[in-house]
XYZ file of C-alpha atoms in Angstrom:
305
model
C 87.848 68.676 137.803
C 88.827 65.281 136.422
C 89.465 65.055 132.693
C 88.294 68.621 132.173
C 91.649 69.995 133.290
C 93.339 67.983 130.554
C 90.974 69.475 127.982
C 91.803 72.958 129.256
C 95.566 72.310 129.152
C 95.190 70.800 125.684
C 93.300 73.850 124.443
C 95.732 76.234 126.146
C 98.752 74.612 124.464
C 96.986 74.717 121.117
C 96.133 78.412 121.576
C 99.809 79.166 122.198
C 100.730 77.370 118.958
C 97.913 79.212 117.138
C 99.226 82.567 118.402
C 102.839 81.836 117.399
C 101.769 80.723 113.916
C 99.580 83.809 113.529
C 102.581 86.025 114.371
C 104.712 84.214 111.764
C 102.118 84.294 108.972
C 100.675 87.769 109.694
C 97.586 86.944 107.626
C 95.436 89.369 105.675
C 91.913 88.078 105.053
C 90.068 89.674 102.165
C 86.928 89.400 100.064
C 86.744 90.894 96.594
C 83.968 90.379 94.085
C 83.489 86.632 93.685
C 86.797 85.818 95.401
C 87.825 85.370 99.010
C 91.326 84.654 100.286
C 93.771 84.679 103.180
C 97.163 85.925 102.089
C 100.667 85.953 103.498
C 103.382 88.328 102.322
C 106.364 86.252 101.237
C 109.172 88.602 102.320
C 112.081 86.311 103.292
C 110.192 83.246 102.029
C 109.990 84.447 98.430
C 112.402 81.664 97.501
C 110.071 79.097 99.136
C 106.465 79.971 98.220
C 105.247 76.413 98.821
C 106.542 76.475 102.387
C 104.821 79.835 102.915
C 101.631 78.339 101.501
C 102.001 75.412 103.909
C 102.224 77.834 106.851
C 99.089 79.595 105.628
C 97.184 76.318 105.337
C 98.352 75.340 108.839
C 96.852 78.565 110.144
C 93.603 77.711 108.371
C 93.753 74.262 109.948
C 94.041 75.934 113.356
C 90.639 77.461 112.711
C 89.138 74.011 112.221
C 90.889 72.702 115.348
C 89.574 75.646 117.382
C 85.920 75.204 116.502
C 86.133 71.412 116.934
C 87.747 71.718 120.372
C 85.076 74.162 121.515
C 82.324 71.757 120.428
C 84.020 68.870 122.272
C 84.112 70.934 125.473
C 80.348 71.408 125.235
C 79.850 67.662 124.852
C 82.077 67.034 127.883
C 80.226 69.543 130.086
C 76.898 67.976 129.184
C 78.112 64.435 129.956
C 79.584 65.657 133.265
C 76.340 67.320 134.360
C 73.868 64.643 133.327
C 75.475 62.077 135.708
C 74.617 59.022 133.595
C 78.087 57.550 133.358
C 78.849 58.804 129.862
C 81.639 60.980 131.279
C 83.663 57.737 131.234
C 83.985 58.302 127.479
C 86.391 61.118 128.360
C 88.767 58.924 130.359
C 91.661 56.676 129.419
C 91.905 55.696 125.768
C 88.684 57.566 124.983
C 90.291 60.851 126.053
C 93.113 60.248 123.573
C 90.526 59.755 120.828
C 88.825 63.036 121.751
C 92.222 64.734 121.573
C 92.760 63.319 118.085
C 89.393 64.447 116.682
C 90.342 68.175 116.358
C 93.615 67.258 114.664
C 91.754 65.016 112.218
C 89.352 67.871 111.456
C 92.274 70.277 111.037
C 94.064 67.825 108.744
C 90.948 67.402 106.588
C 90.626 71.190 106.369
C 94.272 71.544 105.305
C 93.904 68.803 102.672
C 90.857 70.607 101.300
C 92.938 73.794 101.125
C 95.473 71.983 98.944
C 92.695 70.601 96.717
C 90.353 73.587 96.343
C 92.141 76.765 97.467
C 95.551 76.589 95.774
C 96.778 79.784 94.030
C 96.225 79.847 90.279
C 96.823 82.292 87.426
C 93.176 83.264 86.941
C 92.649 84.148 90.570
C 96.011 85.878 90.905
C 95.081 88.123 87.978
C 91.599 88.692 89.428
C 92.861 89.858 92.855
C 96.071 91.614 91.785
C 94.540 95.116 91.656
C 92.745 94.890 95.000
C 95.842 93.452 96.725
C 97.971 96.336 95.475
C 95.293 98.982 96.175
C 94.517 97.834 99.719
C 97.915 96.567 100.882
C 100.474 98.082 98.502
C 101.799 94.612 97.666
C 102.281 92.986 94.264
C 100.439 89.705 93.867
C 103.758 88.063 92.955
C 105.004 88.875 96.466
C 102.279 86.935 98.290
C 100.911 83.458 98.675
C 97.293 82.850 99.508
C 94.606 80.338 100.352
C 91.497 81.313 98.441
C 88.937 80.630 95.776
C 87.272 82.390 92.855
C 83.672 81.229 92.593
C 82.936 82.848 89.232
C 86.084 82.869 87.069
C 85.666 84.408 83.607
C 85.501 82.014 80.657
C 87.287 82.480 77.328
C 84.746 85.172 76.425
C 85.242 87.028 79.714
C 81.842 85.958 81.064
C 81.837 84.863 84.752
C 80.850 81.212 85.165
C 80.302 79.281 88.397
C 83.214 76.959 89.167
C 81.565 73.770 90.442
C 84.829 72.520 91.925
C 84.891 75.587 94.175
C 81.220 75.030 94.995
C 82.005 71.478 96.154
C 84.820 72.852 98.289
C 82.455 75.428 99.770
C 79.983 72.678 100.711
C 82.723 70.574 102.361
C 84.053 73.503 104.376
C 80.464 74.424 105.244
C 79.837 70.896 106.521
C 82.653 71.221 109.090
C 81.485 74.705 110.102
C 77.833 73.723 110.478
C 78.571 70.434 112.292
C 80.687 72.091 114.971
C 78.333 75.081 115.245
C 75.227 72.970 115.816
C 77.104 70.731 118.261
C 77.802 73.849 120.337
C 74.168 75.003 120.108
C 72.539 71.633 120.872
C 74.758 70.626 123.790
C 74.782 74.198 125.070
C 70.987 74.218 125.332
C 71.002 70.758 126.945
C 73.608 71.875 129.487
C 71.640 75.028 130.286
C 68.557 72.961 131.097
C 70.582 70.663 133.361
C 72.170 73.558 135.267
C 68.748 75.104 135.850
C 67.511 71.779 137.250
C 70.444 71.113 139.654
C 68.817 72.681 142.785
C 65.719 70.560 142.206
C 67.825 67.398 142.312
C 69.270 68.251 145.734
C 72.784 69.083 144.535
C 74.983 70.925 147.034
C 75.378 74.671 146.747
C 79.102 74.254 145.962
C 78.360 71.825 143.101
C 75.681 74.103 141.728
C 77.935 77.172 141.851
C 80.879 75.333 140.278
C 78.769 73.882 137.463
C 77.139 77.276 136.888
C 80.539 78.989 136.705
C 81.915 76.412 134.289
C 78.818 76.658 132.130
C 78.959 80.476 132.063
C 82.614 80.247 131.097
C 81.755 77.778 128.365
C 78.954 79.995 127.045
C 81.414 82.890 126.933
C 83.943 80.629 125.236
C 81.280 79.754 122.670
C 80.328 83.391 122.146
C 83.951 84.305 121.429
C 84.566 81.824 118.563
C 81.075 82.463 117.182
C 81.824 86.199 117.136
C 85.484 86.023 116.150
C 85.496 82.907 113.923
C 82.145 81.358 112.913
C 80.330 84.511 111.766
C 83.257 86.337 110.082
C 84.610 83.260 108.282
C 81.098 82.091 107.413
C 80.333 85.467 105.827
C 83.715 85.491 104.109
C 82.978 82.128 102.471
C 79.367 82.888 101.574
C 79.455 86.524 100.413
C 81.372 85.970 97.125
C 79.141 83.031 96.217
C 75.909 85.031 96.531
C 77.354 88.233 95.009
C 77.387 90.103 98.320
C 79.943 92.921 98.535
C 81.839 92.083 101.735
C 85.094 93.808 100.793
C 84.725 96.929 103.017
C 84.498 94.717 106.118
C 87.407 92.444 105.190
C 89.791 94.175 107.588
C 87.466 93.299 110.496
C 87.743 89.595 109.643
C 91.537 89.870 109.794
C 91.387 91.652 113.161
C 88.894 89.206 114.690
C 90.781 86.159 113.429
C 94.075 87.430 114.854
C 92.564 88.475 118.196
C 90.849 85.157 118.860
C 93.764 83.246 120.495
C 94.341 86.163 122.890
C 90.739 86.622 124.058
C 89.668 82.972 124.147
C 91.218 82.073 127.565
C 89.657 85.097 129.306
C 86.286 83.499 130.257
C 87.914 80.679 132.230
C 90.275 83.078 134.021
C 87.623 85.673 134.859
C 84.438 83.661 135.457
C 85.491 80.464 137.275
C 86.193 81.470 140.894
C 89.059 79.002 141.467
C 90.941 80.267 138.414
C 90.088 83.911 139.139
C 91.262 83.663 142.743
C 94.402 81.801 141.676
C 95.182 84.489 139.104
C 94.531 87.216 141.670
C 96.785 85.449 144.178
C 99.525 85.179 141.549
C 99.425 88.927 140.867
C 99.287 89.671 144.604
C 102.369 87.521 145.181
C 104.211 89.218 142.316
C 103.325 92.660 143.657
C 104.177 91.613 147.203
C 107.515 90.182 146.103
C 108.386 93.382 144.254
C 107.241 95.497 147.235
C 109.376 93.406 149.575
C 112.356 93.784 147.258
C 111.883 97.566 147.154
C 111.390 97.707 150.917
C 114.453 95.554 151.530
C 116.540 97.713 149.199
C 115.319 100.863 150.942
C 116.123 99.399 154.371
C 119.625 98.426 153.218
C 120.226 101.941 151.926
C 119.091 103.413 155.265
C 121.387 101.074 157.172
C 124.307 102.022 154.962
C 123.615 105.720 155.485
C 123.422 105.334 159.296
C 126.650 103.363 159.451
C-alpha cells in the first residue's frame, strides 16, 4: 500500500489525540440568536481560564486538521489510480510536507480563534441566559470560542460586526477549500475506478482500488455529515438570522462522535483490514476458550487424583 499506510497511521494517531482532547474539554456547541459558540466548563481550571481557552481552541484546530487530512487522502487516491507518476509527490520529503499541511491549517484556525472568537463582555452578557437555561451553568464558570455577529450598539440596536464577518469569511475559506477538494478529487477517482477494467487491470487491483475508494467515500461522508454540515450551519445560521438553537445539541453529539466513527469504513470495507480484524477477534476468543478449556481440564485432573 506504499505511502498510503503512513497516511492511515498518521490519521489514526491524530484521531486518538482528538478523542483524548474531546474527553478533556467535554465541549458544548450552541447557537443562540446572532451568536454561536463552543464552550467548556471550567471546573478545576477556574483558576486558569486562559489555559482552558487554549484547550478549547486546540479542539477547534483538530476540526481543521480533520477536514484537511481527509482532503489530502482524496488527492493521494487520485494520484495513485491515475498512474502518471504524480504519486511520487507522496514519497520522501514530499510526504513530510503533506503531513505538515494539516497542522498548518489547524494552526491558522487556532490563530483565527484567538483573533476573532475570544470571549468578551458583550457576548458573555448576550449568552448568559441561554447558557444557564440550557446547561444550568453560570457564564462566569465557562470559557468559550465564539462570536456575536450582531452585537447591540449604545442604543441597544443590533449592528453587524464587520470584524466577525471577516473571521466568518476566513473560516469559510478553509471549509470550502477542503470540501471542494474532496468533491473534485472524489469525482475524478470515481471515474478512474470505473475505467480500470477497460485498461486491462487485474481483478485483484480493481477490487483493491474499489474497496479503498468505497472506504474513502464513506470516510468523506462521515466528516461531511458529522463536521462540514453541522459546523457550516452553526457558523452561517446566526449571520442570516436563522434560528438554529433547537438543533445545537445535535452539533455537539456529532462533533464528539466523529473520532469514534471515522475509522470504521477502513476496518469494515477494505477486505485486508476486515479479515485482519476478524482474525484478531478470533484469536482473542480462541485464546480465552483455550484458557477456559485448560482450566476445566486441570480441575478434572485434580478431581480424579
